Each structure stands twice: as C-alpha cells, then as structure tokens.
C-alpha atoms as a PDB file:
ATOM      1  CA  MET A   1      -0.798  20.077   1.600  1.00  0.00           C
ATOM      2  CA  GLU A   2       0.305  18.779  -1.953  1.00  0.00           C
ATOM      3  CA  ALA A   3      -2.229  16.634  -3.105  1.00  0.00           C
ATOM      4  CA  ASN A   4      -0.218  13.944  -4.672  1.00  0.00           C
ATOM      5  CA  TYR A   5       2.106  13.582  -1.600  1.00  0.00           C
ATOM      6  CA  PRO A   6      -0.153  14.356   1.325  1.00  0.00           C
ATOM      7  CA  ILE A   7       2.137  12.951   4.025  1.00  0.00           C
ATOM      8  CA  GLY A   8       4.806  13.529   1.990  1.00  0.00           C
ATOM      9  CA  HIS A   9       7.455  10.865  -0.189  1.00  0.00           C
ATOM     10  CA  PHE A  10       8.873   7.610   2.138  1.00  0.00           C
ATOM     11  CA  GLN A  11      11.977   8.463   3.608  1.00  0.00           C
ATOM     12  CA  TYR A  12      13.571   6.223   6.309  1.00  0.00           C
ATOM     13  CA  ASP A  13      17.560   6.824   6.882  1.00  0.00           C
ATOM     14  CA  GLY A  14      17.549   6.027  10.036  1.00  0.00           C
ATOM     15  CA  GLN A  15      18.425   2.346  11.822  1.00  0.00           C
ATOM     16  CA  ILE A  16      15.409  -0.023  11.135  1.00  0.00           C
ATOM     17  CA  THR A  17      14.835  -0.964  14.956  1.00  0.00           C
ATOM     18  CA  ALA A  18      12.031  -3.492  16.493  1.00  0.00           C
ATOM     19  CA  ASN A  19      10.171  -0.492  17.675  1.00  0.00           C
ATOM     20  CA  ILE A  20      10.471   1.055  14.330  1.00  0.00           C
ATOM     21  CA  ILE A  21       9.074  -2.670  12.146  1.00  0.00           C
ATOM     22  CA  ASP A  22       6.301  -2.734  14.735  1.00  0.00           C
ATOM     23  CA  LYS A  23       4.970   0.572  14.009  1.00  0.00           C
ATOM     24  CA  TRP A  24       5.191  -0.333  10.928  1.00  0.00           C
ATOM     25  CA  ILE A  25       3.846  -3.353  11.029  1.00  0.00           C
ATOM     26  CA  GLN A  26       0.723  -1.824  13.098  1.00  0.00           C
ATOM     27  CA  ASP A  27       0.096   0.342  10.287  1.00  0.00           C
ATOM     28  CA  ILE A  28      -0.421  -2.298   7.934  1.00  0.00           C
ATOM     29  CA  GLU A  29      -2.409  -4.105  10.247  1.00  0.00           C
ATOM     30  CA  GLU A  30      -4.741  -1.018  10.779  1.00  0.00           C
ATOM     31  CA  LEU A  31      -4.980  -0.418   7.249  1.00  0.00           C
ATOM     32  CA  PRO A  32      -8.076  -2.312   6.339  1.00  0.00           C
ATOM     33  CA  VAL A  33     -10.228  -0.884   8.867  1.00  0.00           C
ATOM     34  CA  LEU A  34      -9.171   2.870   8.114  1.00  0.00           C
ATOM     35  CA  LEU A  35     -10.032   2.251   4.515  1.00  0.00           C
ATOM     36  CA  GLN A  36     -12.971   1.178   5.151  1.00  0.00           C
ATOM     37  CA  ASN A  37     -13.966   3.813   7.169  1.00  0.00           C
ATOM     38  CA  ALA A  38     -12.525   6.228   4.941  1.00  0.00           C
ATOM     39  CA  VAL A  39     -14.895   5.092   2.174  1.00  0.00           C
ATOM     40  CA  LYS A  40     -17.853   4.594   3.965  1.00  0.00           C
ATOM     41  CA  ASP A  41     -21.180   5.894   2.982  1.00  0.00           C
ATOM     42  CA  LEU A  42     -19.296   7.736  -0.232  1.00  0.00           C
ATOM     43  CA  ASN A  43     -21.665   7.088  -3.022  1.00  0.00           C
ATOM     44  CA  ASP A  44     -20.629   5.958  -6.189  1.00  0.00           C
ATOM     45  CA  ASN A  45     -20.820   9.605  -7.622  1.00  0.00           C
ATOM     46  CA  GLN A  46     -18.148  10.226  -4.720  1.00  0.00           C
ATOM     47  CA  LEU A  47     -16.273   7.120  -5.088  1.00  0.00           C
ATOM     48  CA  ASP A  48     -15.794   7.959  -8.730  1.00  0.00           C
ATOM     49  CA  THR A  49     -14.105  11.559  -7.876  1.00  0.00           C
ATOM     50  CA  PRO A  50     -10.482  12.009  -8.530  1.00  0.00           C
ATOM     51  CA  TYR A  51      -8.438  13.041  -5.408  1.00  0.00           C
ATOM     52  CA  ARG A  52      -7.017  15.170  -7.130  1.00  0.00           C
ATOM     53  CA  MET A  53      -7.067  17.034 -11.064  1.00  0.00           C
ATOM     54  CA  GLY A  54      -5.400  14.217 -13.547  1.00  0.00           C
ATOM     55  CA  GLY A  55      -5.874  12.137 -10.478  1.00  0.00           C
ATOM     56  CA  TRP A  56      -7.067   8.335  -9.358  1.00  0.00           C
ATOM     57  CA  THR A  57     -10.448   8.307  -8.272  1.00  0.00           C
ATOM     58  CA  ILE A  58     -11.123   6.800  -5.063  1.00  0.00           C
ATOM     59  CA  ARG A  59     -12.530   3.691  -6.485  1.00  0.00           C
ATOM     60  CA  GLN A  60      -8.966   3.757  -8.414  1.00  0.00           C
ATOM     61  CA  VAL A  61      -6.947   4.323  -5.179  1.00  0.00           C
ATOM     62  CA  VAL A  62      -8.891   1.524  -3.271  1.00  0.00           C
ATOM     63  CA  HIS A  63      -8.435  -1.393  -6.000  1.00  0.00           C
ATOM     64  CA  HIS A  64      -4.601   0.347  -6.360  1.00  0.00           C
ATOM     65  CA  VAL A  65      -4.172  -0.556  -2.738  1.00  0.00           C
ATOM     66  CA  ALA A  66      -5.200  -4.397  -3.210  1.00  0.00           C
ATOM     67  CA  ASP A  67      -3.399  -4.628  -6.237  1.00  0.00           C
ATOM     68  CA  SER A  68      -0.136  -3.500  -4.733  1.00  0.00           C
ATOM     69  CA  HIS A  69      -0.326  -4.685  -1.632  1.00  0.00           C
ATOM     70  CA  LEU A  70      -1.105  -8.236  -3.102  1.00  0.00           C
ATOM     71  CA  ASN A  71       2.864  -7.426  -5.327  1.00  0.00           C
ATOM     72  CA  ALA A  72       4.328  -6.470  -1.748  1.00  0.00           C
ATOM     73  CA  TYR A  73       3.343  -9.603  -0.253  1.00  0.00           C
ATOM     74  CA  GLY A  74       4.627 -11.680  -2.641  1.00  0.00           C
ATOM     75  CA  ARG A  75       7.821  -9.790  -3.228  1.00  0.00           C
ATOM     76  CA  PHE A  76       7.838 -10.589   0.620  1.00  0.00           C
ATOM     77  CA  LYS A  77       7.883 -14.136   0.051  1.00  0.00           C
ATOM     78  CA  LEU A  78       9.818 -14.288  -2.738  1.00  0.00           C
ATOM     79  CA  ALA A  79      12.630 -12.316  -0.534  1.00  0.00           C
ATOM     80  CA  LEU A  80      12.074 -14.743   2.271  1.00  0.00           C
ATOM     81  CA  THR A  81      12.543 -17.720   0.345  1.00  0.00           C
ATOM     82  CA  GLU A  82      15.392 -17.314  -2.361  1.00  0.00           C
ATOM     83  CA  ASP A  83      18.157 -15.498  -2.614  1.00  0.00           C
ATOM     84  CA  LYS A  84      17.936 -11.416  -3.824  1.00  0.00           C
ATOM     85  CA  PRO A  85      15.786 -12.263  -6.412  1.00  0.00           C
ATOM     86  CA  ILE A  86      14.787  -9.942  -9.094  1.00  0.00           C
ATOM     87  CA  ILE A  87      10.971  -8.677  -9.133  1.00  0.00           C
ATOM     88  CA  LYS A  88       8.971  -7.880 -12.075  1.00  0.00           C
ATOM     89  CA  PRO A  89       7.708  -4.276 -11.931  1.00  0.00           C
ATOM     90  CA  TYR A  90       4.459  -3.522 -13.100  1.00  0.00           C
ATOM     91  CA  ASP A  91       2.358  -0.579 -14.558  1.00  0.00           C
ATOM     92  CA  GLN A  92       0.170   0.813 -11.810  1.00  0.00           C
ATOM     93  CA  GLU A  93      -1.384   3.351 -13.947  1.00  0.00           C
ATOM     94  CA  ARG A  94      -2.728   0.872 -16.644  1.00  0.00           C
ATOM     95  CA  TRP A  95      -3.459  -1.276 -14.235  1.00  0.00           C
ATOM     96  CA  ALA A  96      -5.703   1.084 -12.623  1.00  0.00           C
ATOM     97  CA  GLU A  97      -7.422   1.445 -15.911  1.00  0.00           C
ATOM     98  CA  LEU A  98      -8.177  -2.370 -16.080  1.00  0.00           C
ATOM     99  CA  PRO A  99     -12.111  -3.305 -15.851  1.00  0.00           C
ATOM    100  CA  ASP A 100     -11.592  -4.612 -12.374  1.00  0.00           C
ATOM    101  CA  SER A 101     -11.089  -1.008 -10.971  1.00  0.00           C
ATOM    102  CA  THR A 102     -14.325  -0.029 -11.702  1.00  0.00           C
ATOM    103  CA  LEU A 103     -15.878  -2.969  -9.462  1.00  0.00           C
ATOM    104  CA  PRO A 104     -17.602  -2.106  -6.359  1.00  0.00           C
ATOM    105  CA  VAL A 105     -15.055  -1.395  -3.508  1.00  0.00           C
ATOM    106  CA  THR A 106     -16.227  -3.720  -1.275  1.00  0.00           C
ATOM    107  CA  ILE A 107     -14.301  -6.820  -3.027  1.00  0.00           C
ATOM    108  CA  SER A 108     -10.982  -5.044  -3.277  1.00  0.00           C
ATOM    109  CA  LEU A 109     -12.067  -3.573   0.787  1.00  0.00           C
ATOM    110  CA  SER A 110     -12.472  -8.023   1.831  1.00  0.00           C
ATOM    111  CA  LEU A 111      -9.100  -8.649  -0.022  1.00  0.00           C
ATOM    112  CA  LEU A 112      -6.898  -6.510   1.524  1.00  0.00           C
ATOM    113  CA  ASP A 113      -8.591  -7.366   5.059  1.00  0.00           C
ATOM    114  CA  ALA A 114      -7.571 -11.100   3.951  1.00  0.00           C
ATOM    115  CA  LEU A 115      -4.479 -10.577   3.035  1.00  0.00           C
ATOM    116  CA  HIS A 116      -3.308  -7.889   5.217  1.00  0.00           C
ATOM    117  CA  LYS A 117      -4.254 -10.716   8.369  1.00  0.00           C
ATOM    118  CA  ARG A 118      -1.587 -13.436   6.745  1.00  0.00           C
ATOM    119  CA  TRP A 119       0.734 -10.890   5.738  1.00  0.00           C
ATOM    120  CA  VAL A 120       0.910  -9.054   8.893  1.00  0.00           C
ATOM    121  CA  THR A 121       1.110 -12.848  10.582  1.00  0.00           C
ATOM    122  CA  LEU A 122       4.010 -13.444   8.409  1.00  0.00           C
ATOM    123  CA  LEU A 123       5.725 -10.027   9.205  1.00  0.00           C
ATOM    124  CA  ARG A 124       5.320 -10.276  13.189  1.00  0.00           C
ATOM    125  CA  THR A 125       7.318 -13.948  12.689  1.00  0.00           C
ATOM    126  CA  LEU A 126      10.524 -12.501  11.173  1.00  0.00           C
ATOM    127  CA  THR A 127      13.805 -12.712  12.699  1.00  0.00           C
ATOM    128  CA  PRO A 128      16.265 -10.030  12.237  1.00  0.00           C
ATOM    129  CA  SER A 129      18.502 -12.249   9.631  1.00  0.00           C
ATOM    130  CA  GLU A 130      15.063 -12.215   7.759  1.00  0.00           C
ATOM    131  CA  LEU A 131      14.371  -8.571   7.738  1.00  0.00           C
ATOM    132  CA  GLU A 132      17.881  -8.279   6.204  1.00  0.00           C
ATOM    133  CA  LYS A 133      16.905 -10.288   3.406  1.00  0.00           C
ATOM    134  CA  THR A 134      16.857  -8.492   0.221  1.00  0.00           C
ATOM    135  CA  PHE A 135      15.080  -8.544  -3.341  1.00  0.00           C
ATOM    136  CA  ILE A 136      16.051  -6.894  -6.495  1.00  0.00           C
ATOM    137  CA  HIS A 137      13.700  -3.724  -8.254  1.00  0.00           C
ATOM    138  CA  PRO A 138      14.814  -3.280 -11.392  1.00  0.00           C
ATOM    139  CA  GLU A 139      14.082   0.378 -11.054  1.00  0.00           C
ATOM    140  CA  SER A 140      14.478   0.616  -7.238  1.00  0.00           C
ATOM    141  CA  GLY A 141      17.725  -1.195  -6.740  1.00  0.00           C
ATOM    142  CA  GLU A 142      18.296  -3.825  -3.747  1.00  0.00           C
ATOM    143  CA  VAL A 143      15.804  -2.942  -1.256  1.00  0.00           C
ATOM    144  CA  SER A 144      15.796  -4.952   2.439  1.00  0.00           C
ATOM    145  CA  VAL A 145      12.452  -6.980   3.765  1.00  0.00           C
ATOM    146  CA  GLY A 146      12.836  -4.397   6.455  1.00  0.00           C
ATOM    147  CA  LYS A 147      12.730  -1.392   4.598  1.00  0.00           C
ATOM    148  CA  ASN A 148       9.941  -2.328   2.647  1.00  0.00           C
ATOM    149  CA  ILE A 149       7.904  -3.007   5.803  1.00  0.00           C
ATOM    150  CA  GLY A 150       8.437   1.247   6.276  1.00  0.00           C
ATOM    151  CA  ILE A 151       7.420   1.220   2.225  1.00  0.00           C
ATOM    152  CA  TYR A 152       3.931  -0.241   2.891  1.00  0.00           C
ATOM    153  CA  SER A 153       3.503   1.111   6.201  1.00  0.00           C
ATOM    154  CA  TRP A 154       3.993   4.937   4.178  1.00  0.00           C
ATOM    155  CA  HIS A 155       2.031   3.647   0.869  1.00  0.00           C
ATOM    156  CA  GLY A 156      -1.457   2.492   2.947  1.00  0.00           C
ATOM    157  CA  ARG A 157      -1.047   5.935   5.101  1.00  0.00           C
ATOM    158  CA  HIS A 158      -0.357   7.808   1.862  1.00  0.00           C
ATOM    159  CA  HIS A 159      -3.222   6.254  -0.188  1.00  0.00           C
ATOM    160  CA  LEU A 160      -5.561   6.494   2.812  1.00  0.00           C
ATOM    161  CA  ALA A 161      -4.560  10.316   3.131  1.00  0.00           C
ATOM    162  CA  HIS A 162      -5.673  10.903  -0.631  1.00  0.00           C
ATOM    163  CA  ILE A 163      -8.936   9.624   0.457  1.00  0.00           C
ATOM    164  CA  THR A 164      -9.417  11.470   3.573  1.00  0.00           C
ATOM    165  CA  SER A 165      -7.571  14.723   2.531  1.00  0.00           C
ATOM    166  CA  LEU A 166     -10.620  14.742  -0.327  1.00  0.00           C
ATOM    167  CA  ARG A 167     -13.325  14.008   2.099  1.00  0.00           C
ATOM    168  CA  SER A 168     -12.157  16.778   4.494  1.00  0.00           C
ATOM    169  CA  ARG A 169     -11.651  19.333   0.970  1.00  0.00           C
ATOM    170  CA  LYS A 170     -15.163  18.351  -0.252  1.00  0.00           C
ATOM    171  CA  GLY A 171     -16.656  18.340   3.150  1.00  0.00           C
ATOM    172  CA  TRP A 172     -18.072  14.575   2.890  1.00  0.00           C
END
C-alpha cells in the first residue's frame, strides 16, 4: 500500500449512472462521522504525527478536508448557477501551513458535519441535466458536476485512509 495514495488515484471512465451517483453521495454523507471516528481518542502528539514521511499531520489532513470540501461546495454551486464558470484553484500546501491548521480538529469536524448536510441535500436534488453541467478548472480542464461528485467521494475516502492506515501502522 502506498502511503500517499492508500486507495489509489481517482479513476472513473465508465458511464455515470444514477446508482453510481447515489453511492458517491452516500460516501460524502458518511464522511463526517467516519472522520470523527478515525480521530476519536487521539491525543495532540498523535494528531500532530504525519501520516507519511514528509506528509501532513493528521490534524492538517482534517483541516485540509474542511478547506477542500468548502471549496468544492462553492464550485458545485457555481457550476449549477453559471455557464461553465472558471473556478479559482488554491495552493493547498500553503493553506495547510496557515495558523488555522493548528486548531483543534473538532472545529473542522463540526464544520464538515454542517457542510456535508447542506452539500448532500443539494446533491440529492440534482437532475440528469444538472449532473452534466460543468466548470472549468485552470489545471484540470472541464469537469462535470457528476464526475466531481465522484472526485469528492474519492477525496474523502483518500484522506480518511491516510488517518486509518497510520493508526493501523502505529497500533493506535
């Protein structure tokens, strides 16, 4: 298992069906509780342990998921309300170094819980034509709403696996 990509890279080239979308939305819905359970009972030393050599700490990973999913939620709303908007990328490495990434993880866990409730409510209402709407990412190109649901299903599971695999390796 590669520590950087414990569940592999996101890949989906098949047809995005209603069943696939439902599964991806379920992953997004379940992430806040799974993430809370993954960091439950960890002390500050454990939270400040990198998940791999040169990687972020568990604390930074939790805060990164909140940062990333806040951005994603905004991108979904832009794609649904504008015609192929060009979104602004952000430097996630530098964001992870900002002072708010040293706060207790409970702050980002609470934020994710509320954000995912809103996000899942929005995602469950999408029509087939809305799933085909797109935004333009300056680095990744045109991304459909449907595929972006899959990307964020994967993103949450990817970072959850960083934490759970470290816990397993360390016997926490």
